[in-house]
Amino acid sequence: MSLEATLQSAAEAGHLLPSSLENIQALLAASENPVYRASIEELANGSQWAELNDRFFQALKFGTGGLRGRTIGKVVTTAERGSAPADQRPDHPCVGTNAMNFYNVGRATRGLVAYAKAYRAAAGLTGKPSLVFAHDTRHFSPEFAKRCAQIATENGADVYLFDGCRATPVMSFAVRHLRADAGVMLTASHNPGHDNGYKVNYSDGAGIVEPHATGIIKEVNAIADEAYTPLPADEQGKLTIIGSEIDNAYLQRVETMMLQPELLKNEKAKELKIVFTALHGTGGVMVPGLLKKLGFNYLTVPEQDIQDGRFPTVKSPNPENASALQMAVDLANKEGADIIIGTDPDCDRMGVGVRNAAGEMVLLTGNQTGSLMGWYRLKTMFDLGILNEANKDHAVFLKTLVTSPMQDTIAAKFGVLCVNTLTGFKWISAKLAKYEAALPAEILVKYRDLPAAESRAARLQHSKFLVFGGEESYGYMGDDFSRDKDGNAAVVMFAELAAYAASRDLTVAGLLDEVYGDVGYFLEVNQSKLFEGATGAAKIAALADSYGANPPAEVDGSAVIKVRDFRRDEIFDEEGEVLAKEKMLFVDLADGRSFAVRPSGTEPKIKYYMFARQVPAAGKKLGSEELAAVKTKVSASLESMWAWLEKDIDARLA
């Protein structure tokens, strides 16, 4: 039986989804790549219908975050494996319309170039569009970046291509520094090693928002095949390889994230010992050099210094997960280090561990880390006179709605506005674009080239100056020179915070308790449900829809007092701006607890964010014994809430 007949028969028997059959037929018709046909044939002959459905049930959607999907299949075919040993990366990426492969990155790049050309023409701009391409250490990331650069130049765009792997924030900085039209990062951030992605930032260096999002998505999704005719040589773009010049300009700004370099003259701060791990990713490119130049006492995890897309020493290269940081913890215990710091493969996220009162290494959540760094930067800027009563109205603290309300409380205590955005750093960066646009024209034309002190002074006089920005998912920002979350800068900010604690003869955990005592104890617990593949996507959609159609009236014995449906309601932020619609529901309970639920934009998960707090009475503080009791009580309340939510999830899916 021919392949076509086998597939048709499987579809008629209900093994192969109609959309899968249609996408397989379209791919085979559009390409003569022998790996495609051989892989599909092998899977079909082996009755691997679930694998074929996962690979072909849809065309990988180009969304507001770009593309993200498997670049290594659950089942690796003989054609994909090629001559590669079983424990190494296959020779070819996963075949499928729903996979990260040359077919999909090619479509994305052609669509992006088409949009950039159209946007420039509509704006009356002459000349070719220019794009920056960067990549992390993942499987096929370097090959994807080079292929994208070739496609872009052959379709009439000038291209800046990094000479090796770099962090996402460096790509963002390069877009701004080079005045490029857009930048692309080949990365799946903190996802497991089998995934890869294609992340687009526009000319302000930030993740795409409207009108660019819809415009780019429309262009990309209109392209069905991978064949194109290169433009004549004189109409093609120019390829420029970039490296140290951009690195040096970026590092100059990252170094300014340290507010008090003189801290390291203190003997105890100087002795603070740091273990850093790059988890086989791009953090190793710059972080060790930064720590050394700034004078910190550090060591790295040698096995994880090695750039390797297999991420062979971890289950998943996500610094949110304790298992990913275990080797750093082990080294810290062996060497007597005080803190550990880890960054994910594209170095936009940072996870940390600190010693508790018993001397044990404990990991902080993204909320705790962000709250502490935000507190320290606010306190220090007032101590140094950078902020004062006269200019504090021009300072701003930015966070996402699902990030700890402890940060709102801290900002309010210092008299600084805290603005909450939708989930995703692009919304924090959109605020920064607004603040930049508010600067006088004579400053705006040179703004991107201003030294840090002049830039800060301009914003404090004419617009809004970012003190700190962050999200619960381990992403942080301390200034606006890059418009994405920045693991390099976060390492500097956290190392300084730890040095400050040490200078006061405190551990970081002890300092956190001090802040809790002052503002109250806040606890956030994030959980998620994973639903993979074609059937999983349907479950996530149905579950998300059920909350909007049938929100709970009572949760875990407490009445629901407020429901905010971000898909339907008109919701304003603290600056009076209407928030864009998002698939998220926020539920507030009578007892002070709350939770939010939303489908992940980058992983096959639905996410739950749970919040609880207990604050001291007006004019009072939480003493150490009271704080210990409060921690136990608040933690139990969220455990109980999650148990209730899990039962409710099962009921909704049933």
XYZ file of N, CA, C and O in Angstrom, residues 197-327:
524
model
N 12.546 27.624 19.745
C 11.579 28.677 19.454
C 12.184 29.802 18.645
O 13.403 29.862 18.413
N 11.302 30.697 18.236
C 11.658 31.837 17.374
C 10.944 33.044 17.972
O 9.745 33.193 17.858
N 11.697 33.862 18.697
C 11.130 34.982 19.459
C 11.438 36.292 18.735
O 12.605 36.573 18.442
N 10.411 37.091 18.497
C 10.581 38.348 17.760
C 10.421 39.547 18.686
O 9.450 39.649 19.431
N 11.397 40.458 18.633
C 11.297 41.753 19.300
C 11.322 42.826 18.210
O 12.081 42.698 17.243
N 10.489 43.887 18.363
C 10.462 44.882 17.291
C 11.478 45.998 17.553
O 12.391 45.849 18.350
N 11.339 47.110 16.862
C 12.399 48.122 16.791
C 12.722 48.783 18.122
O 13.792 49.370 18.277
N 11.815 48.714 19.095
C 12.132 49.259 20.417
C 12.885 48.249 21.274
O 13.233 48.536 22.417
N 13.130 47.056 20.717
C 13.851 46.013 21.439
C 12.967 45.116 22.274
O 13.449 44.188 22.917
N 11.655 45.387 22.265
C 10.728 44.655 23.129
C 9.948 43.603 22.345
O 9.801 43.701 21.124
N 9.414 42.622 23.068
C 8.533 41.632 22.460
C 7.368 42.316 21.767
O 6.907 43.377 22.202
N 6.879 41.722 20.693
C 5.905 42.404 19.841
C 4.539 42.548 20.503
O 4.025 41.630 21.114
N 3.989 43.750 20.382
C 2.613 44.052 20.760
C 1.963 44.700 19.533
O 2.592 44.840 18.487
N 0.696 45.072 19.665
C 0.014 45.685 18.527
C 0.600 47.062 18.206
O 1.078 47.751 19.095
N 0.602 47.462 16.906
C -0.003 46.775 15.763
C 0.892 45.715 15.126
O 0.479 45.001 14.219
N 2.151 45.626 15.612
C 3.100 44.716 14.966
C 2.670 43.258 15.077
O 2.851 42.483 14.132
N 2.120 42.882 16.233
C 1.783 41.470 16.454
C 0.854 40.943 15.370
O 1.168 39.956 14.685
N -0.288 41.608 15.180
C -1.261 41.143 14.184
C -0.671 41.197 12.780
O -0.877 40.277 11.976
N 0.081 42.257 12.491
C 0.661 42.413 11.156
C 1.643 41.314 10.813
O 1.609 40.746 9.714
N 2.528 40.979 11.755
C 3.523 39.929 11.503
C 2.850 38.564 11.425
O 3.146 37.756 10.535
N 1.933 38.309 12.360
C 1.225 37.020 12.372
C 0.504 36.789 11.047
O 0.545 35.683 10.483
N -0.143 37.830 10.528
C -0.877 37.719 9.262
C 0.066 37.351 8.117
O -0.231 36.473 7.295
N 1.230 38.005 8.068
C 2.194 37.732 6.989
C 2.751 36.307 7.103
O 2.850 35.590 6.107
N 3.114 35.907 8.318
C 3.712 34.575 8.512
C 2.706 33.476 8.187
O 3.021 32.520 7.458
N 1.502 33.609 8.701
C 0.513 32.549 8.521
C -0.017 32.452 7.096
O -0.670 31.471 6.739
N 0.294 33.463 6.283
C -0.113 33.425 4.872
C 0.856 32.599 4.023
O 0.571 32.288 2.868
N 2.012 32.245 4.585
C 3.028 31.498 3.835
C 2.882 30.010 4.144
O 2.970 29.599 5.305
N 2.654 29.215 3.109
C 2.373 27.790 3.313
C 3.548 26.890 2.936
O 3.649 25.770 3.428
N 4.436 27.357 2.048
C 5.516 26.473 1.591
C 6.869 27.061 1.964
O 6.970 28.157 2.507
N 7.928 26.310 1.682
C 9.259 26.796 2.044
C 10.079 27.239 0.834
O 11.221 27.680 0.984
N 9.503 27.158 -0.348
C 10.222 27.575 -1.556
C 10.039 29.072 -1.799
O 8.966 29.622 -1.572
N 11.108 29.734 -2.208
C 11.027 31.140 -2.597
C 12.127 31.419 -3.620
O 13.102 30.670 -3.731
N 11.959 32.488 -4.354
C 12.967 32.893 -5.338
C 13.753 34.071 -4.775
O 13.171 35.129 -4.506
N 15.067 33.910 -4.557
C 15.862 35.031 -4.042
C 15.786 36.232 -4.983
O 15.679 36.080 -6.208
N 15.832 37.416 -4.407
C 15.838 38.641 -5.203
C 17.132 38.731 -6.008
O 18.141 38.090 -5.660
N 17.146 39.534 -7.071
C 18.405 39.773 -7.786
C 19.480 40.270 -6.812
O 19.167 40.927 -5.812
N 20.732 39.982 -7.114
C 21.842 40.269 -6.189
C 21.862 41.720 -5.723
O 22.141 41.999 -4.543
N 21.544 42.662 -6.637
C 21.626 44.079 -6.258
C 20.460 44.530 -5.371
O 20.478 45.637 -4.820
N 19.450 43.676 -5.216
C 18.310 44.007 -4.348
C 18.372 43.270 -3.007
O 17.552 43.511 -2.120
N 19.327 42.340 -2.892
C 19.446 41.583 -1.651
C 20.082 42.432 -0.555
O 20.701 43.466 -0.808
N 19.917 41.997 0.700
C 20.473 42.710 1.840
C 21.915 42.335 2.099
O 22.470 41.413 1.494
N 22.512 43.054 3.033
C 23.907 42.832 3.407
C 23.959 42.088 4.740
O 23.189 42.376 5.651
N 24.868 41.138 4.843
C 25.066 40.399 6.088
C 26.268 40.962 6.838
O 27.362 41.059 6.280
N 26.059 41.342 8.105
C 27.144 41.844 8.960
C 27.238 40.966 10.202
O 26.238 40.765 10.893
N 28.417 40.436 10.464
C 28.637 39.637 11.663
C 28.995 40.588 12.806
O 29.870 41.450 12.663
N 28.303 40.441 13.937
C 28.527 41.336 15.082
C 28.972 40.541 16.301
O 28.735 39.341 16.392
N 29.643 41.238 17.223
C 30.140 40.552 18.414
C 30.593 41.504 19.484
O 29.783 42.140 20.156
N 31.915 41.669 19.629
C 32.491 42.352 20.788
C 32.062 43.808 20.924
O 31.908 44.311 22.046
N 31.856 44.520 19.822
C 31.467 45.934 19.920
C 30.119 46.072 20.634
O 29.941 46.918 21.520
N 29.162 45.218 20.253
C 27.849 45.225 20.911
C 27.983 44.761 22.349
O 27.414 45.346 23.278
N 28.755 43.689 22.551
C 28.946 43.156 23.903
C 29.459 44.237 24.852
O 28.960 44.398 25.970
N 30.479 44.969 24.412
C 31.106 45.968 25.279
C 30.148 47.102 25.618
O 30.105 47.574 26.764
N 29.372 47.547 24.624
C 28.406 48.627 24.865
C 27.334 48.166 25.849
O 26.931 48.917 26.753
N 26.893 46.940 25.684
C 25.876 46.372 26.590
C 26.436 46.219 28.002
O 25.798 46.611 28.988
N 27.635 45.665 28.122
C 28.224 45.414 29.439
C 28.466 46.706 30.211
O 28.350 46.730 31.446
N 28.784 47.778 29.502
C 28.948 49.077 30.167
C 27.690 49.457 30.926
O 27.754 49.992 32.037
N 26.534 49.181 30.317
C 25.273 49.520 30.974
C 24.936 48.523 32.089
O 24.437 48.916 33.143
N 25.220 47.260 31.877
C 24.913 46.253 32.906
C 25.709 46.532 34.183
O 25.195 46.364 35.297
N 26.950 46.982 34.027
C 27.779 47.276 35.198
C 27.162 48.372 36.068
O 27.368 48.395 37.286
N 26.386 49.272 35.444
C 25.759 50.358 36.214
C 24.588 49.861 37.057
O 24.022 50.625 37.843
N 24.214 48.602 36.897
C 23.156 48.030 37.745
C 23.609 47.943 39.204
O 22.791 47.865 40.105
N 24.916 47.939 39.426
C 25.422 47.913 40.802
C 25.396 49.336 41.340
O 26.158 50.197 40.910
N 24.526 49.571 42.300
C 24.312 50.925 42.818
C 25.394 51.352 43.800
O 25.721 52.534 43.897
N 25.946 50.377 44.559
C 26.933 50.706 45.589
C 28.178 49.816 45.454
O 28.374 48.884 46.243
N 29.053 50.113 44.487
C 30.266 49.301 44.324
C 31.129 49.285 45.585
O 31.835 48.309 45.854
N 31.016 50.361 46.383
C 31.838 50.465 47.588
C 31.451 49.432 48.653
O 32.189 49.217 49.617
N 30.297 48.770 48.464
C 29.897 47.713 49.404
C 30.993 46.667 49.563
O 31.198 46.115 50.651
N 31.696 46.384 48.462
C 32.673 45.299 48.483
C 33.969 45.685 49.180
O 34.906 44.887 49.255
N 34.020 46.910 49.714
C 35.139 47.273 50.589
C 34.896 46.752 52.003
O 35.825 46.641 52.802
N 33.624 46.447 52.297
C 33.282 45.847 53.582
C 33.793 44.405 53.609
O 33.559 43.641 52.669
N 34.500 44.040 54.684
C 35.152 42.727 54.742
C 34.162 41.576 54.601
O 34.404 40.603 53.881
N 33.009 41.679 55.292
C 32.033 40.588 55.241
C 31.386 40.482 53.866
O 31.115 39.379 53.379
N 31.131 41.635 53.243
C 30.556 41.624 51.890
C 31.555 41.053 50.891
O 31.192 40.305 49.979
N 32.820 41.393 51.088
C 33.874 40.921 50.190
C 34.043 39.405 50.282
O 34.380 38.738 49.308
N 33.805 38.853 51.485
C 33.974 37.408 51.691
C 32.782 36.590 51.198
O 32.865 35.359 51.113
N 31.666 37.259 50.908
C 30.483 36.545 50.402
C 30.891 35.665 49.218
O 31.486 36.133 48.248
N 30.565 34.386 49.302
C 30.973 33.450 48.233
C 29.753 33.028 47.427
O 28.743 32.599 47.975
N 29.874 33.162 46.110
C 28.774 32.896 45.172
C 29.125 31.696 44.301
O 30.245 31.594 43.794
N 28.168 30.789 44.114
C 28.290 29.753 43.081
C 27.336 30.123 41.957
O 26.143 30.344 42.191
N 27.863 30.192 40.733
C 27.032 30.512 39.559
C 27.009 29.331 38.608
O 28.034 28.699 38.351
N 25.814 29.031 38.069
C 25.703 28.033 37.006
C 24.936 28.601 35.824
O 23.883 29.227 35.992
N 25.472 28.371 34.632
C 24.816 28.802 33.394
C 23.890 27.722 32.847
O 23.222 27.946 31.828
N 23.854 26.548 33.487
C 23.002 25.431 33.034
C 23.198 25.143 31.542
O 22.241 24.934 30.804
N 24.469 25.156 31.114
C 24.853 24.838 29.726
C 24.423 25.919 28.727
O 24.446 25.693 27.522
N 24.005 27.081 29.222
C 23.448 28.104 28.340
C 24.332 29.324 28.178
O 25.542 29.320 28.444
N 23.696 30.422 27.756
C 24.419 31.632 27.364
C 24.840 32.498 28.547
O 25.596 33.456 28.366
N 24.365 32.178 29.762
C 24.802 32.941 30.930
C 26.309 32.890 31.108
O 26.916 33.830 31.634
N 26.920 31.797 30.644
C 28.372 31.657 30.763
C 29.162 32.601 29.887
O 30.369 32.775 30.093
N 28.502 33.225 28.910
C 29.214 34.136 28.000
C 29.655 35.400 28.725
O 30.757 35.901 28.503
N 28.808 35.934 29.599
C 29.097 37.235 30.219
C 29.126 37.244 31.742
O 29.840 38.057 32.331
N 28.331 36.413 32.405
C 28.186 36.524 33.855
C 29.513 36.361 34.602
O 29.845 37.197 35.464
N 30.329 35.326 34.335
C 31.581 35.200 35.091
C 32.477 36.436 34.962
O 33.045 36.907 35.953
N 32.573 36.975 33.749
C 33.382 38.175 33.543
C 32.842 39.376 34.295
O 33.603 40.181 34.847
N 31.513 39.495 34.346
C 30.885 40.596 35.081
C 31.192 40.500 36.574
O 31.582 41.492 37.208
N 30.992 39.304 37.140
C 31.231 39.116 38.572
C 32.693 39.399 38.927
O 32.991 40.026 39.952
N 33.586 38.963 38.053
C 35.022 39.186 38.297
C 35.352 40.673 38.246
O 36.031 41.205 39.137
N 34.859 41.364 37.224
C 35.172 42.787 37.062
C 34.625 43.621 38.220
O 35.254 44.583 38.669
N 33.433 43.245 38.716
C 32.813 44.005 39.797
C 33.392 43.664 41.167
O 33.095 44.338 42.152
N 34.216 42.603 41.222
C 34.926 42.296 42.460
C 34.272 41.267 43.355
O 34.637 41.137 44.529
N 33.321 40.490 42.817
C 32.656 39.473 43.637
C 33.506 38.206 43.728
O 34.268 37.873 42.813
N 33.333 37.494 44.815
C 34.026 36.233 45.074
C 33.120 35.100 44.584
O 32.091 34.827 45.192
N 33.469 34.476 43.480
C 32.553 33.510 42.871
C 33.297 32.302 42.329
O 34.511 32.328 42.111
N 32.558 31.235 42.101
C 33.028 30.085 41.339
C 31.866 29.534 40.538
O 30.703 29.823 40.842
N 32.153 28.785 39.500
C 31.105 28.236 38.628
C 31.068 26.718 38.754
O 31.992 26.096 39.278
N 29.975 26.145 38.246
C 29.832 24.685 38.206
C 30.470 24.214 36.894
O 29.886 24.412 35.815
N 31.671 23.631 36.930
C 32.420 23.359 35.691
C 31.649 22.526 34.668
O 31.675 22.824 33.468
N 30.939 21.484 35.166
C 30.220 20.601 34.230
C 29.120 21.349 33.486
O 28.752 20.964 32.367
N 28.586 22.417 34.105
C 27.482 23.162 33.495
C 27.938 24.433 32.791
O 27.123 25.169 32.244
N 29.264 24.663 32.791
C 29.826 25.749 31.980
C 29.794 25.379 30.495
O 29.807 26.251 29.626
N 29.762 24.072 30.230
C 29.836 23.578 28.845
C 28.530 23.867 28.118
O 27.450 23.496 28.584
N 28.626 24.554 26.985
C 27.440 24.860 26.175
C 26.999 23.582 25.459
O 27.732 23.034 24.649
N 25.797 23.118 25.769
C 25.337 21.826 25.253
C 23.815 21.809 25.234
O 23.168 21.852 26.284
N 23.233 21.748 24.044
C 21.780 21.758 23.891
C 21.081 20.527 24.420
O 19.850 20.507 24.519
N 21.832 19.508 24.788
C 21.217 18.332 25.425
C 20.928 18.617 26.898
O 20.170 17.884 27.526
N 21.584 19.644 27.450
C 21.478 19.956 28.884
C 21.637 18.661 29.695
O 20.746 18.275 30.461
N 22.773 17.989 29.499
C 22.900 16.603 29.968
C 22.917 16.416 31.480
O 22.680 15.310 31.960
N 23.177 17.476 32.243
C 23.269 17.308 33.705
C 21.967 17.644 34.420
O 21.909 17.575 35.654
N 20.926 18.034 33.669
C 19.651 18.402 34.293
C 18.489 17.766 33.535
O 18.598 17.458 32.347
N 17.383 17.588 34.233
C 16.172 17.088 33.583
C 15.602 18.159 32.661
O 15.145 17.884 31.550
N 15.619 19.414 33.125
C 15.152 20.555 32.347
C 15.944 21.775 32.804
O 16.161 21.959 34.006
N 16.400 22.625 31.866
C 17.294 23.736 32.230
C 16.530 24.959 32.735
O 16.724 26.076 32.256
N 15.681 24.744 33.710
C 14.820 25.809 34.214
C 15.227 26.152 35.647
O 15.024 25.343 36.561
N 15.793 27.356 35.880
C 16.259 27.696 37.232
C 15.136 27.898 38.237
O 15.403 28.150 39.407
N 13.884 27.761 37.794
C 12.760 27.750 38.732
C 12.695 26.416 39.479
O 12.074 26.321 40.537
N 13.296 25.369 38.884
C 13.187 24.016 39.424
C 14.389 23.675 40.300
O 15.540 23.856 39.885
N 14.109 23.140 41.465
C 15.186 22.790 42.398
C 16.175 21.815 41.776
O 17.396 21.929 41.982
N 15.679 20.864 40.992
C 16.563 19.843 40.419
C 17.606 20.449 39.486
O 18.736 19.966 39.397
N 17.239 21.533 38.801
C 18.177 22.169 37.871
C 19.343 22.820 38.605
O 20.443 22.949 38.059
N 19.127 23.232 39.847
C 20.160 23.928 40.615
C 20.876 23.015 41.610
O 21.695 23.478 42.405
N 20.590 21.698 41.557
C 21.146 20.781 42.559
C 22.673 20.729 42.521
O 23.330 20.681 43.569
N 23.263 20.742 41.341
C 24.730 20.686 41.269
C 25.352 21.953 41.850
O 26.427 21.900 42.465
